[in-house]
Coordinates of C-alpha atoms and ligand atoms in Angstrom, one line a residue:
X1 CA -1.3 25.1 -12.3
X2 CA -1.1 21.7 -10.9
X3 CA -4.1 19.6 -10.6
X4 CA -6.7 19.6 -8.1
X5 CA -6.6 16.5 -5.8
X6 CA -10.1 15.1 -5.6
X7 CA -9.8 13.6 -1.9
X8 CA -12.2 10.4 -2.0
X9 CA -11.6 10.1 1.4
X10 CA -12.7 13.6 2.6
X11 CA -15.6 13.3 0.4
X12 CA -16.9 9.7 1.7
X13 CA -16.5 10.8 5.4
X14 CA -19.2 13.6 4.1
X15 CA -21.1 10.4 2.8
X16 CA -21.1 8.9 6.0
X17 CA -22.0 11.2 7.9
X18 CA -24.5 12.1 5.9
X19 CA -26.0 8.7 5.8
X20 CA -26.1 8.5 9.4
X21 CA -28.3 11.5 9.6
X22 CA -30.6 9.5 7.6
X23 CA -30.5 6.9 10.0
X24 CA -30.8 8.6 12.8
X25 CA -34.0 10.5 11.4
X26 CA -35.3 6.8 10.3
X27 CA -34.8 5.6 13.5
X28 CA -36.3 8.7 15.6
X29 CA -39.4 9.3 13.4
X30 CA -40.1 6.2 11.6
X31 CA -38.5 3.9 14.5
X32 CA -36.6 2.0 11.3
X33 CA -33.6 0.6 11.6
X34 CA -32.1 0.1 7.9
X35 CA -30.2 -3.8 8.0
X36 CA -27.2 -4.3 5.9
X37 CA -26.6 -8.5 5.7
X38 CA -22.7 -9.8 3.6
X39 CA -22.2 -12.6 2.7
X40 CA -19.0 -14.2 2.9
X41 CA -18.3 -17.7 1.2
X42 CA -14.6 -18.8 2.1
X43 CA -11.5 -17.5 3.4
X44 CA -10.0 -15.1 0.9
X45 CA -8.2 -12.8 2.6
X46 CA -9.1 -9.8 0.9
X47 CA -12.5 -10.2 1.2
X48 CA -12.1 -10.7 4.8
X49 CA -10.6 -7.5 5.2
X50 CA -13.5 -5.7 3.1
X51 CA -16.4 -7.8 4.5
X52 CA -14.6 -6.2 8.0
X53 CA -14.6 -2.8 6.7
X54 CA -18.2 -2.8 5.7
X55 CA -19.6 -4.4 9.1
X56 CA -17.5 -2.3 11.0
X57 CA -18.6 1.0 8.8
X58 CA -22.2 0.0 8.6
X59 CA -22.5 0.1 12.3
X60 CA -20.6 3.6 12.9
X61 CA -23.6 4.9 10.4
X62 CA -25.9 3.7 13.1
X63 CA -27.1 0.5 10.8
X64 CA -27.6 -2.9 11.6
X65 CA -25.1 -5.5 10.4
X66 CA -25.3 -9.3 9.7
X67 CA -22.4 -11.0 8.6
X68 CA -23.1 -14.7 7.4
X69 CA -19.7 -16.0 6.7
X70 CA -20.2 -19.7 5.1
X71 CA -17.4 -22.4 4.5
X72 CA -15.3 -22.1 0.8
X73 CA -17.5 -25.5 -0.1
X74 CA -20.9 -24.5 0.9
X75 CA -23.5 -25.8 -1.5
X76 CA -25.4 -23.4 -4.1
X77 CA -28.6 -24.8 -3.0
X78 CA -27.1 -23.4 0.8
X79 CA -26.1 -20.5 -0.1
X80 CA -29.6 -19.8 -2.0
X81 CA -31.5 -20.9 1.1
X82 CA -29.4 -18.5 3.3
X83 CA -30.0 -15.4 0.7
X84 CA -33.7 -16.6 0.5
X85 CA -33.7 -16.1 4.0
X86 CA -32.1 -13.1 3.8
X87 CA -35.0 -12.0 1.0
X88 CA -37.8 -12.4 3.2
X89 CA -36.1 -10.9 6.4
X90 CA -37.9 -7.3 6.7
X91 CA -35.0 -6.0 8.9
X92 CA -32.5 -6.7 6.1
X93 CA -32.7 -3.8 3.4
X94 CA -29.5 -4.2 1.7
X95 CA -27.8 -8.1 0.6
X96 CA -24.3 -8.0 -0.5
X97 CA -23.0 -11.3 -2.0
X98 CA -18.9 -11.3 -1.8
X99 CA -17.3 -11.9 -4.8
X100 CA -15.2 -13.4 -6.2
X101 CA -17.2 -16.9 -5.0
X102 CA -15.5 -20.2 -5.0
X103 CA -15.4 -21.6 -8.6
X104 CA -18.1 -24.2 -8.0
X105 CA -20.6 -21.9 -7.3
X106 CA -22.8 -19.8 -10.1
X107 CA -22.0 -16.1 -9.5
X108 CA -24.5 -14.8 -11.7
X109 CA -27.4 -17.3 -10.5
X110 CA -26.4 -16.5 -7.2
X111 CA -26.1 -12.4 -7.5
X112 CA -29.8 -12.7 -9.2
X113 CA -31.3 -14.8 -6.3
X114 CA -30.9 -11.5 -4.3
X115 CA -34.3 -9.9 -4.5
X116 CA -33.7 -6.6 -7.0
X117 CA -34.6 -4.0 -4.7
X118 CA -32.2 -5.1 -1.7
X119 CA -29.1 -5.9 -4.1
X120 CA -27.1 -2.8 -2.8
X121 CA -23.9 -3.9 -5.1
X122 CA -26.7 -3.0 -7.8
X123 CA -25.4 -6.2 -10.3
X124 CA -28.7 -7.9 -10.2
X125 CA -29.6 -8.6 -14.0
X126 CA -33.2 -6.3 -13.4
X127 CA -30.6 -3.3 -11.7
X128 CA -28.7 -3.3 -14.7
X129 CA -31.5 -3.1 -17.1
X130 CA -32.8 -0.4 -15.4
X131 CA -29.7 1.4 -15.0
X132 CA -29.3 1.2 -19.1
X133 CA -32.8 2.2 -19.7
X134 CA -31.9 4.9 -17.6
X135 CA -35.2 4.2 -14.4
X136 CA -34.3 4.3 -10.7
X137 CA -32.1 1.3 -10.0
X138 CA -29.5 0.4 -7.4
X139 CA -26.6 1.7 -8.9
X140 CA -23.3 -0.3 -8.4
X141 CA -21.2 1.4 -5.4
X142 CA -17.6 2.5 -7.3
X143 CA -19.3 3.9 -10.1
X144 CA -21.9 5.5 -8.0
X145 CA -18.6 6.9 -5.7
X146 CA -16.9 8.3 -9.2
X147 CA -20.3 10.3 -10.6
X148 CA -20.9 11.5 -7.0
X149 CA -17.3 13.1 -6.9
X150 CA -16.8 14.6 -10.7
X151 CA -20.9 16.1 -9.8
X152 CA -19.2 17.3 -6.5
X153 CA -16.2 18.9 -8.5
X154 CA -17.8 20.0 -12.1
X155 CA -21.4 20.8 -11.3
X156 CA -23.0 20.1 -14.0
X157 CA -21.2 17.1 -16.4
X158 CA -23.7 18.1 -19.3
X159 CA -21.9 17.7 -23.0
X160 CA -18.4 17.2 -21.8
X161 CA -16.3 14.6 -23.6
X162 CA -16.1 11.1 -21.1
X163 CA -13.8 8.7 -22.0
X164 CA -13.8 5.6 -19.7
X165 CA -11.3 3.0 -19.9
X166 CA -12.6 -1.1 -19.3
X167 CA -15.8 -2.3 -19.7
X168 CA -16.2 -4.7 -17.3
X169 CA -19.9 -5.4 -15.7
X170 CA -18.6 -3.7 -12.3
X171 CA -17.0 -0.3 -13.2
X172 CA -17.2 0.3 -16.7
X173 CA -20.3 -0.5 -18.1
X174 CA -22.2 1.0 -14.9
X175 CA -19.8 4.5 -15.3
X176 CA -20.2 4.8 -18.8
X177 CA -24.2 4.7 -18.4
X178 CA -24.1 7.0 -15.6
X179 CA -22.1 9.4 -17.4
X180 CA -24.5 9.4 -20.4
X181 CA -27.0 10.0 -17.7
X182 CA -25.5 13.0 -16.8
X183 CA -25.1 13.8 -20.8
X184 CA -21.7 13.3 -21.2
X185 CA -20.8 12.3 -24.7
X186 CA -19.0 9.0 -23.5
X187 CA -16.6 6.4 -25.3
X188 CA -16.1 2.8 -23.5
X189 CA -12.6 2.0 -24.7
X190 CA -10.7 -1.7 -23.9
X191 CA -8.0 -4.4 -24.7
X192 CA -8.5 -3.9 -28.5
X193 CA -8.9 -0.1 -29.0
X194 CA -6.9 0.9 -31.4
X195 CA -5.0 4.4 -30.6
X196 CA -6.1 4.3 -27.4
X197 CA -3.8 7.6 -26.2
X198 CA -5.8 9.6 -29.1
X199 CA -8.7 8.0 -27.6
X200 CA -8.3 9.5 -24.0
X201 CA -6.6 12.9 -25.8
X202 CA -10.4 13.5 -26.1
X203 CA -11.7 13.8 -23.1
X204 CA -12.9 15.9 -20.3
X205 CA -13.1 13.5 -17.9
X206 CA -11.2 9.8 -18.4
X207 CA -12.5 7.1 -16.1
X208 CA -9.5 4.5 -15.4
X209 CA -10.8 1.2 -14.6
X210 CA -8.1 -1.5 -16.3
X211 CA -6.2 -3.4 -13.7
X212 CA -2.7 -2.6 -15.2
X213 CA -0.5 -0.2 -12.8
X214 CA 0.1 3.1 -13.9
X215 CA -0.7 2.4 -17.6
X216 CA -2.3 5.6 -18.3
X217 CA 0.3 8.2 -18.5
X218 CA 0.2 12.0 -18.1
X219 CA 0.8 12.7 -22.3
X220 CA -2.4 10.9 -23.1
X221 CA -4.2 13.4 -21.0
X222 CA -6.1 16.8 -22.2
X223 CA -4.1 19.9 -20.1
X224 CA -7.1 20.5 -17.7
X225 CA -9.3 17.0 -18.0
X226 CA -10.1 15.6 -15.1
X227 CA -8.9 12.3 -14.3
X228 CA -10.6 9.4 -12.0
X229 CA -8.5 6.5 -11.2
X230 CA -10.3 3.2 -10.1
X231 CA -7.4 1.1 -10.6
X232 CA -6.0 -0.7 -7.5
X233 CA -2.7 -2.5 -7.6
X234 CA -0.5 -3.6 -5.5
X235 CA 3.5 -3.9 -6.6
X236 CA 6.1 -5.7 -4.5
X237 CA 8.1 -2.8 -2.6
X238 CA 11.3 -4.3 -1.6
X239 CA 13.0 -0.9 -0.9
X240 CA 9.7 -0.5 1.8
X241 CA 10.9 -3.5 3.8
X242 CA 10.5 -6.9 3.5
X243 CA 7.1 -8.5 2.0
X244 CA 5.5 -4.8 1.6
X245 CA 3.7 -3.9 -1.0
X246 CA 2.9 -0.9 -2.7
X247 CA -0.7 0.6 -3.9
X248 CA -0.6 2.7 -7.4
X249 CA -3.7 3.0 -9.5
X250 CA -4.1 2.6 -13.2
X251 CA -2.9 5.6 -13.9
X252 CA 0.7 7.3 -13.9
X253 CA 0.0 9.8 -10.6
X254 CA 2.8 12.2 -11.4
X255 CA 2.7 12.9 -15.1
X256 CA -1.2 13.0 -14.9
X257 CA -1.6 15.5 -12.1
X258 CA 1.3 17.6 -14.1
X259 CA -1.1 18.1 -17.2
X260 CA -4.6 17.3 -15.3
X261 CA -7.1 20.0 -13.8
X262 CA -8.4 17.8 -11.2
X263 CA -7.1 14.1 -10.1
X264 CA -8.2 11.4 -7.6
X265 CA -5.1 9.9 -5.9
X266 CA -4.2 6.3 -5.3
X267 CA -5.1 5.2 -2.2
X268 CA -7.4 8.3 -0.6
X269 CA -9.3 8.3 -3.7
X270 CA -12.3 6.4 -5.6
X271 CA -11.8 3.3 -3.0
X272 CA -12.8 4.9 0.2
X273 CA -16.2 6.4 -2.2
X274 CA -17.3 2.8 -2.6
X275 CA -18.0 1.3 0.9
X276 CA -19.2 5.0 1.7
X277 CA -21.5 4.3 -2.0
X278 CA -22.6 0.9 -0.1
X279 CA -23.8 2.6 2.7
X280 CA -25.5 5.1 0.9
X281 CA -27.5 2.2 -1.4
X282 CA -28.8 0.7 1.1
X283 CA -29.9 3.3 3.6
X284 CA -31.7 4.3 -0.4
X285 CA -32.7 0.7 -0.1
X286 CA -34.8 1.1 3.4
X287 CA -36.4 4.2 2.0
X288 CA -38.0 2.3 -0.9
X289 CA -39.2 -0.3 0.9
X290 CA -41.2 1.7 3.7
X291 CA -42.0 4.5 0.5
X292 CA -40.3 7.1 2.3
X293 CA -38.9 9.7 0.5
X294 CA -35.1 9.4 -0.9
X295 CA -32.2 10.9 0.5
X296 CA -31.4 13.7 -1.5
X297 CA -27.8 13.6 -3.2
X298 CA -26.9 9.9 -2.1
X299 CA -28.6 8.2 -5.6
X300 CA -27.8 8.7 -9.6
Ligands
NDP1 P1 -11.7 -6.2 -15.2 O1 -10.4 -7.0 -15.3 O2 -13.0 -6.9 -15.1 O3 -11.8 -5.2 -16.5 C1 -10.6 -4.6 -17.0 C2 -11.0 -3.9 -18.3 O4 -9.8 -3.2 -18.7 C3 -11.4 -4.8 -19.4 O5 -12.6 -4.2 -20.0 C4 -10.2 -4.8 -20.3 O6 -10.6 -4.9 -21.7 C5 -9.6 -3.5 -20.1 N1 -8.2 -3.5 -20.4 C6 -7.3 -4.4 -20.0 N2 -6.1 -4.1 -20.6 C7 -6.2 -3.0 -21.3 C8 -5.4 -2.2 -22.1 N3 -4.1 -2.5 -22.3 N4 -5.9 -1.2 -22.8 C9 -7.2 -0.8 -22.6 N5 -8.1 -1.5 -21.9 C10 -7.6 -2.6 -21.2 O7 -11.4 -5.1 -14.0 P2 -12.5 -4.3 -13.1 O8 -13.3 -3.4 -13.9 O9 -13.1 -5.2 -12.2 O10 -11.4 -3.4 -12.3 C11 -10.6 -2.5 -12.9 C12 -9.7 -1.9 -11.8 O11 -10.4 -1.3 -10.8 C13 -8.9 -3.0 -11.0 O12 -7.6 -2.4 -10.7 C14 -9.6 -3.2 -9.8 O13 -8.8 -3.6 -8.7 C15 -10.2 -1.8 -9.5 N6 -11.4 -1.7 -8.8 C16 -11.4 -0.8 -7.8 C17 -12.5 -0.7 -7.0 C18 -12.6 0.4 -5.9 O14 -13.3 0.3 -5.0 N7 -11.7 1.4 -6.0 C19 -13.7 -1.5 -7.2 C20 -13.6 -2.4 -8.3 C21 -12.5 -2.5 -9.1 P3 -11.2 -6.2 -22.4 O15 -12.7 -6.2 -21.9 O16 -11.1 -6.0 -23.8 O17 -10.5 -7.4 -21.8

């Protein structure tokens, strides 16, 4: 039987509109707005086109967005000033810092100068301590976007067998915590596994988030598992015309949805879940901070 497709696009549209209900009722009965401010330092192109895609999403949901886009050699004392600013601002509910920063300026010092409760990227130092000791956190947006849509497809993820491959602070770390949240029995594998194909044979569920196209191929996959692909990379496609480019994900598409039960595609998949995920956090975020009650379904 071939494999589900898990549509991450489908399902973050839900998201949205979902979070806009929220909004509208904050608005209408609480007369809140919930304030999403990015921060943009420099010109890098692809952070352009996200820090776009976020304004422009954050307002369809009803939301206010603030975009403070600041030159690539900005101070760090600046760039504090502006998220202290930010901080104190009781119309802001959600700060997201850009990354990567220009290499003169202190990432981490930077990500925890945004006050813990309004860090909606959920990487503040306090968000991930929480998240490990397993209390109510922000939880970082692509994980969150991953554990929203294998809950969506499985139900319940109790005792099944996660296998998730990176560990970096952004994806890997965050999913293999949520997972064990959820009672998977989880293994974090990376660059020095050894055996990794027996590794992923394992699992249930196998959480692709490496950064190497298509290196996860459909014999390393358990007939039925289900299969999340994080992985965005973009290979030179000469036969699509000149300079285009084409988008595959860390796993091997064909081969894997041969032997998988269920499969998130490359792009339509995990990326659209994590602006939704952003959106979610900090409409979350406003909740908190007027001690309202959560939306239900939008949180770990
Ligand atoms: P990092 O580069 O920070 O981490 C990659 C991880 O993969 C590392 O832990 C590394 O291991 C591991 N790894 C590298 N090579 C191998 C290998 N041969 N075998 C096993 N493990 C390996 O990447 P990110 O976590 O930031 O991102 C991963 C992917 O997800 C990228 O394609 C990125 O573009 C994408 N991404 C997508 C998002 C979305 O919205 N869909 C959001 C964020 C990321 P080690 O630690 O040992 O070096």
């Amino acid at each position: 039987m071939p494999a589900t497709i898990i549509d991450g696009k489908a399902f973050a549209a839900r998201v949205r509109t979902q979070v806009a209900g929220h909004v509208t009722r904050l608005k209408q009965d609480h007369g809140i707005t919930p304030g999403l401010a990015v921060v943009l330092v420099g010109e890098d192109p692809a952070s352009q086109v996200y820090v776009r895609s976020k304004g422009k999403q954050t307002v369809e949901v009803g939301m206010k967005s603030v975009e403070h886009k600041l030159d690539a050699q900005t101070s760090e004392a600046d760039l504090l000033a502006v998220i202290d600013r930010l901080n104190k601002d009781p119309e802001i509910h959600g700060i997201l810092v850009q990354l990567p920063l220009p290499g003169h300026l202190d990432e981490d010092l930077v990500i925890n100068s945004i006050a813990p409760e309004k860090d909606v990227d959920g990487f503040h130092i306090s968000n991930v301590g929480l998240l490990g000791t397993g209390q109510k956190s922000m939880v970082p947006c692509t994980p969150l976007g991953c554990l929203m849509m294998l809950r969506d497809h499985h139900g319940s993820l109790s005792g099944m067998e996660a296998v998730v491959i990176g560990r970096s602070n952004i994806v890997g770390k965050p999913m293999a915590q949520l997972l064990l949240g959820d009672s998977c029995t989880v293994t974090i594998a990376h660059s020095r596994t050894k055996d990794l194909p027996e590794v992923v044979r394992r699992a249930d569920i196998v959480v692709a988030a490496v950064g190497r196209p298509e290196m996860v191929p459909g014999d390393w996959i358990k007939p039925g598992a289900t299969v999340i692909d994080v992985g965005i990379n973009r290979l030179d496609a000469p036969e699509k015309g000149e300079g285009k480019t084409l988008l595959v994900g860390d796993v091997d598409y064909e081969s894997c949805a041969a032997v998988a039960g269920a499969i998130t595609p490359v792009p339509g998949g995990v990326g659209p879940m994590t602006i939704a995920c952003l959106l979610a956090n900090t409409v979350t975020a406003c909740c908190r901070a007027n001690s309202l009650s959560e939306p239900e379904g939008l949180t770990a």
